[in-house]
Amino acid sequence: MYTQLDIETHFDGKLKIAYLNQPETMNALTKPALSDLRDFVKECSDDETVRCVAISGRGRAFCSGQNLDEAFVVGKEHHDHDIIRKIVVDYYNPLVLEVTRCKKPVIALVNGPAVGAGAMLALISDFVLANEKAYFAQAFSNIGLIPDTGGTYFLPKLLGRQLANYLAFTGKKLSAEESKVHGLVAEVFTEEEFVPKSMEILERMANMPTAAIKLTKKAFANSYTNTLKEQLELEGDLQQEAAGTEDFIEGVNAFLQKRKPNYKGK
């Protein structure tokens, strides 16, 4: 079904991992790859059996960003000066929206370099788990472009104006550990521990109360534009919605009965 992705399913179908599978180009993004990723995330969001979604890369890189050969050849072949805008609007933007509004947690497993749009593919995820040998680079300025894939929206919010400007203007590489210090990465693991430790976290996420996580994502997303009063009102509404889920009842019963909860994601 997917030409650019290698899909793995774990934990009785509750976890799905999509691996970018073009290691010969360090998993550079093409239009087919972007379409596959968008479709994958949407399908996982709509599939009630899936409770957690992850994105990673095969080979030594997570993602090296846009495949420039594709953009250059198409642009030159058709003399279409709007080709970059079309790729951004038609392929990157829909993917960003699918990832950020996914009903399930979306986790980036950054196994190696994440550059340009590849870095932002990781950073638009709900959180990032990184191999200690990974690095992140906003390399857009190196070829005369601006950050896309949600970069101009998320980077100032994640880093603050000063550091966002510095990284976007210079294209400086941040190691995985530096990225964790600056709040871009949740956890950094050694090369040996990366897979087993990441899978432990993914297993936990696949067994969490998914409905509450979906509502938490919605609340956080709205906080960017809401006033405090509006956000407090939204919290009340979403908390009531969370209290109406089967998982809330299970969580309370498990707490009172001093046992491990068995959440269904409903």
CSV table of C-alpha atoms in Angstrom, one decimal:
chain,number,residue,atom,x,y,z
A,1,MET,CA,0.0,0.0,0.0
A,2,TYR,CA,2.8,2.4,0.9
A,3,THR,CA,5.6,2.8,-1.5
A,4,GLN,CA,7.9,4.9,0.7
A,5,LEU,CA,7.1,3.6,4.2
A,6,ASP,CA,7.9,0.4,6.1
A,7,ILE,CA,5.0,-0.2,8.6
A,8,GLU,CA,5.4,-2.1,11.8
A,9,THR,CA,2.5,-3.1,14.1
A,10,HIS,CA,3.1,-3.9,17.8
A,11,PHE,CA,1.1,-4.7,21.0
A,12,ASP,CA,-1.9,-6.3,19.4
A,13,GLY,CA,-2.3,-3.5,16.9
A,14,LYS,CA,-2.3,-0.7,19.4
A,15,LEU,CA,1.0,0.7,18.2
A,16,LYS,CA,1.9,1.5,14.6
A,17,ILE,CA,5.3,2.7,13.5
A,18,ALA,CA,6.0,4.2,10.0
A,19,TYR,CA,9.6,4.1,9.0
A,20,LEU,CA,10.8,6.3,6.2
A,21,ASN,CA,12.5,3.8,4.0
A,22,GLN,CA,14.8,5.5,1.5
A,23,PRO,CA,18.1,5.1,3.3
A,24,GLU,CA,20.1,5.7,0.2
A,25,THR,CA,19.0,9.4,0.3
A,26,MET,CA,19.0,9.5,4.1
A,27,ASN,CA,15.2,9.3,3.8
A,28,ALA,CA,14.8,12.6,1.9
A,29,LEU,CA,11.2,13.6,1.5
A,30,THR,CA,9.5,13.2,-1.9
A,31,LYS,CA,5.9,13.9,-2.8
A,32,PRO,CA,5.1,10.1,-2.6
A,33,ALA,CA,6.7,9.9,0.8
A,34,LEU,CA,4.8,13.0,2.1
A,35,SER,CA,1.5,11.6,0.7
A,36,ASP,CA,2.2,8.2,2.3
A,37,LEU,CA,2.9,9.8,5.7
A,38,ARG,CA,-0.2,11.9,5.5
A,39,ASP,CA,-2.4,8.9,4.7
A,40,PHE,CA,-0.7,6.8,7.4
A,41,VAL,CA,-1.3,9.3,10.1
A,42,LYS,CA,-4.9,9.9,9.0
A,43,GLU,CA,-5.6,6.1,8.9
A,44,CYS,CA,-4.2,5.6,12.4
A,45,SER,CA,-6.2,8.6,13.7
A,46,ASP,CA,-9.4,7.1,12.4
A,47,ASP,CA,-8.6,3.5,13.4
A,48,GLU,CA,-10.1,2.8,16.9
A,49,THR,CA,-7.7,-0.1,17.4
A,50,VAL,CA,-4.6,2.1,17.1
A,51,ARG,CA,-3.7,3.9,20.3
A,52,CYS,CA,-0.3,5.2,19.5
A,53,VAL,CA,1.6,6.3,16.4
A,54,ALA,CA,5.3,6.6,15.8
A,55,ILE,CA,7.5,7.9,12.9
A,56,SER,CA,11.1,6.9,12.4
A,57,GLY,CA,13.7,6.3,9.7
A,58,ARG,CA,15.5,3.3,8.3
A,59,GLY,CA,19.3,3.4,8.0
A,60,ARG,CA,21.5,6.0,9.6
A,61,ALA,CA,19.2,9.0,9.3
A,62,PHE,CA,15.8,10.0,10.5
A,63,CYS,CA,15.2,12.4,7.6
A,64,SER,CA,17.4,14.7,5.5
A,65,GLY,CA,14.6,17.0,4.5
A,66,GLN,CA,13.2,17.7,1.0
A,67,ASN,CA,14.6,15.8,-1.9
A,68,LEU,CA,16.1,18.7,-3.8
A,69,ASP,CA,16.6,16.7,-6.9
A,70,GLU,CA,12.8,16.2,-7.2
A,71,ALA,CA,12.0,19.9,-6.6
A,72,PHE,CA,14.8,21.1,-8.9
A,73,VAL,CA,14.1,18.7,-11.8
A,74,VAL,CA,10.4,19.3,-11.8
A,75,GLY,CA,10.8,23.1,-11.5
A,76,LYS,CA,13.4,23.1,-14.3
A,77,GLU,CA,11.5,20.7,-16.5
A,78,HIS,CA,8.3,22.7,-16.4
A,79,HIS,CA,9.8,26.2,-15.9
A,80,ASP,CA,7.4,26.5,-13.0
A,81,HIS,CA,8.7,29.1,-10.5
A,82,ASP,CA,5.8,28.2,-8.1
A,83,ILE,CA,6.9,24.6,-7.7
A,84,ILE,CA,8.3,25.1,-4.2
A,85,ARG,CA,5.1,26.8,-3.0
A,86,LYS,CA,3.0,24.0,-4.6
A,87,ILE,CA,5.1,21.3,-2.8
A,88,VAL,CA,4.7,23.2,0.5
A,89,VAL,CA,0.9,23.9,0.1
A,90,ASP,CA,-0.1,20.6,-1.4
A,91,TYR,CA,2.2,18.1,0.4
A,92,TYR,CA,3.8,19.5,3.6
A,93,ASN,CA,0.9,21.6,4.9
A,94,PRO,CA,-1.6,18.7,4.8
A,95,LEU,CA,0.9,16.4,6.6
A,96,VAL,CA,1.5,19.0,9.3
A,97,LEU,CA,-2.3,19.3,9.9
A,98,GLU,CA,-2.8,15.5,10.0
A,99,VAL,CA,0.0,15.1,12.6
A,100,THR,CA,-1.1,17.9,14.8
A,101,ARG,CA,-4.8,17.0,14.9
A,102,CYS,CA,-4.3,13.2,15.1
A,103,LYS,CA,-6.5,11.7,17.8
A,104,LYS,CA,-3.6,9.6,19.0
A,105,PRO,CA,-0.2,10.5,20.4
A,106,VAL,CA,2.3,10.9,17.5
A,107,ILE,CA,5.9,10.2,18.6
A,108,ALA,CA,9.0,10.8,16.6
A,109,LEU,CA,11.8,8.2,17.0
A,110,VAL,CA,14.8,10.2,15.8
A,111,ASN,CA,17.4,7.5,15.1
A,112,GLY,CA,19.9,9.9,13.3
A,113,PRO,CA,20.2,13.3,11.6
A,114,ALA,CA,17.0,15.3,11.2
A,115,VAL,CA,17.6,18.2,8.9
A,116,GLY,CA,15.4,20.9,7.5
A,117,ALA,CA,11.8,19.6,6.9
A,118,GLY,CA,13.1,16.4,8.5
A,119,ALA,CA,13.8,18.2,11.7
A,120,MET,CA,10.4,19.8,11.7
A,121,LEU,CA,8.7,16.5,10.9
A,122,ALA,CA,10.1,15.4,14.3
A,123,LEU,CA,9.3,18.6,16.1
A,124,ILE,CA,5.7,18.8,15.0
A,125,SER,CA,5.1,15.4,16.7
A,126,ASP,CA,3.8,15.3,20.2
A,127,PHE,CA,7.2,14.5,21.6
A,128,VAL,CA,10.6,13.3,20.4
A,129,LEU,CA,12.7,10.3,21.6
A,130,ALA,CA,16.2,10.6,20.2
A,131,ASN,CA,19.3,8.5,19.7
A,132,GLU,CA,22.4,10.2,21.2
A,133,LYS,CA,24.0,10.3,17.8
A,134,ALA,CA,21.1,12.2,16.3
A,135,TYR,CA,21.2,16.0,15.6
A,136,PHE,CA,18.7,18.6,14.4
A,137,ALA,CA,19.4,21.4,11.9
A,138,GLN,CA,17.2,24.1,10.5
A,139,ALA,CA,19.1,24.0,7.3
A,140,PHE,CA,16.7,26.0,5.2
A,141,SER,CA,18.8,29.2,5.2
A,142,ASN,CA,21.7,27.2,3.8
A,143,ILE,CA,19.9,27.2,0.4
A,144,GLY,CA,18.1,30.5,0.7
A,145,LEU,CA,14.8,29.3,2.0
A,146,ILE,CA,12.7,29.8,5.2
A,147,PRO,CA,11.6,27.2,7.7
A,148,ASP,CA,8.5,25.4,6.6
A,149,THR,CA,6.7,22.2,7.8
A,150,GLY,CA,5.3,24.4,10.6
A,151,GLY,CA,8.7,25.8,11.5
A,152,THR,CA,7.8,29.4,11.6
A,153,TYR,CA,4.8,28.5,13.9
A,154,PHE,CA,6.4,26.0,16.3
A,155,LEU,CA,10.1,27.1,16.6
A,156,PRO,CA,9.4,30.4,18.4
A,157,LYS,CA,7.0,28.7,20.7
A,158,LEU,CA,9.3,25.8,21.5
A,159,LEU,CA,12.5,27.9,21.7
A,160,GLY,CA,11.6,31.5,22.2
A,161,ARG,CA,12.3,34.3,19.7
A,162,GLN,CA,16.1,34.6,20.2
A,163,LEU,CA,17.1,31.0,19.8
A,164,ALA,CA,14.5,30.3,17.1
A,165,ASN,CA,16.0,33.2,15.1
A,166,TYR,CA,19.5,32.0,15.7
A,167,LEU,CA,18.9,28.5,14.6
A,168,ALA,CA,16.8,29.5,11.6
A,169,PHE,CA,19.3,32.2,10.4
A,170,THR,CA,22.5,30.2,10.9
A,171,GLY,CA,21.3,26.6,10.3
A,172,LYS,CA,23.4,25.5,13.3
A,173,LYS,CA,23.3,21.9,14.2
A,174,LEU,CA,22.0,20.9,17.7
A,175,SER,CA,23.0,17.6,19.1
A,176,ALA,CA,20.4,15.4,20.7
A,177,GLU,CA,21.5,16.4,24.2
A,178,GLU,CA,21.5,20.1,23.3
A,179,SER,CA,18.1,19.7,21.8
A,180,LYS,CA,16.9,18.1,25.1
A,181,VAL,CA,18.3,21.0,27.1
A,182,HIS,CA,16.3,23.5,24.9
A,183,GLY,CA,13.1,21.5,25.2
A,184,LEU,CA,13.0,20.1,21.7
A,185,VAL,CA,13.5,16.5,22.8
A,186,ALA,CA,11.9,14.6,25.6
A,187,GLU,CA,14.4,11.8,26.1
A,188,VAL,CA,17.8,10.9,24.7
A,189,PHE,CA,19.1,7.3,24.8
A,190,THR,CA,22.4,5.7,23.9
A,191,GLU,CA,22.6,3.9,20.6
A,192,GLU,CA,22.3,0.5,22.4
A,193,GLU,CA,19.3,1.6,24.5
A,194,PHE,CA,17.5,3.6,21.9
A,195,VAL,CA,15.2,0.9,20.5
A,196,PRO,CA,14.4,-1.0,23.7
A,197,LYS,CA,13.9,2.2,25.8
A,198,SER,CA,11.8,3.8,23.1
A,199,MET,CA,9.6,0.7,22.8
A,200,GLU,CA,9.0,0.7,26.6
A,201,ILE,CA,7.7,4.3,26.3
A,202,LEU,CA,5.6,3.4,23.2
A,203,GLU,CA,4.1,0.4,25.0
A,204,ARG,CA,3.1,2.6,27.9
A,205,MET,CA,1.6,5.2,25.5
A,206,ALA,CA,-0.3,2.4,23.7
A,207,ASN,CA,-1.9,1.4,27.0
A,208,MET,CA,-2.8,4.9,28.3
A,209,PRO,CA,-6.3,6.5,28.2
A,210,THR,CA,-6.2,7.6,24.6
A,211,ALA,CA,-9.4,9.7,24.8
A,212,ALA,CA,-7.9,11.9,27.6
A,213,ILE,CA,-4.7,12.3,25.6
A,214,LYS,CA,-6.7,13.4,22.6
A,215,LEU,CA,-8.5,16.0,24.7
A,216,THR,CA,-5.2,17.2,26.2
A,217,LYS,CA,-3.8,17.7,22.7
A,218,LYS,CA,-6.9,19.8,21.9
A,219,ALA,CA,-6.5,21.9,25.0
A,220,PHE,CA,-2.8,22.6,24.4
A,221,ALA,CA,-3.4,23.5,20.7
A,222,ASN,CA,-6.1,26.0,21.7
A,223,SER,CA,-3.8,27.6,24.3
A,224,TYR,CA,-1.8,29.3,21.6
A,225,THR,CA,-4.7,31.6,20.7
A,226,ASN,CA,-7.0,31.6,23.7
A,227,THR,CA,-7.1,34.1,26.5
A,228,LEU,CA,-6.7,32.7,30.0
A,229,LYS,CA,-10.5,33.0,30.6
A,230,GLU,CA,-11.2,31.2,27.3
A,231,GLN,CA,-8.7,28.5,28.2
A,232,LEU,CA,-10.1,27.9,31.7
A,233,GLU,CA,-13.6,27.6,30.1
A,234,LEU,CA,-12.2,25.1,27.6
A,235,GLU,CA,-10.6,23.1,30.4
A,236,GLY,CA,-13.9,22.8,32.1
A,237,ASP,CA,-15.6,21.6,29.0
A,238,LEU,CA,-12.9,19.1,28.1
A,239,GLN,CA,-12.6,17.8,31.6
A,240,GLN,CA,-16.3,17.1,31.6
A,241,GLU,CA,-15.9,15.3,28.3
A,242,ALA,CA,-13.0,13.3,29.8
A,243,ALA,CA,-15.1,12.4,32.8
A,244,GLY,CA,-17.7,10.8,30.6
A,245,THR,CA,-15.2,8.3,29.1
A,246,GLU,CA,-15.0,4.6,29.9
A,247,ASP,CA,-11.3,5.1,30.7
A,248,PHE,CA,-12.1,7.6,33.5
A,249,ILE,CA,-14.4,5.1,35.2
A,250,GLU,CA,-11.7,2.4,34.8
A,251,GLY,CA,-9.0,4.7,36.1
A,252,VAL,CA,-11.0,5.6,39.3
A,253,ASN,CA,-12.0,2.0,39.9
A,254,ALA,CA,-8.4,0.8,39.5
A,255,PHE,CA,-7.2,3.4,41.9
A,256,LEU,CA,-9.8,2.5,44.5
A,257,GLN,CA,-9.2,-1.2,44.0
A,258,LYS,CA,-5.4,-0.7,44.1
A,259,ARG,CA,-4.8,-2.5,40.8
A,260,LYS,CA,-3.3,-1.6,37.4
A,261,PRO,CA,-5.9,0.0,35.1
A,262,ASN,CA,-6.9,-1.7,31.8
A,263,TYR,CA,-7.6,1.3,29.6
A,264,LYS,CA,-9.5,0.7,26.3
A,265,GLY,CA,-9.0,4.2,24.8
A,266,LYS,CA,-12.7,4.9,24.9
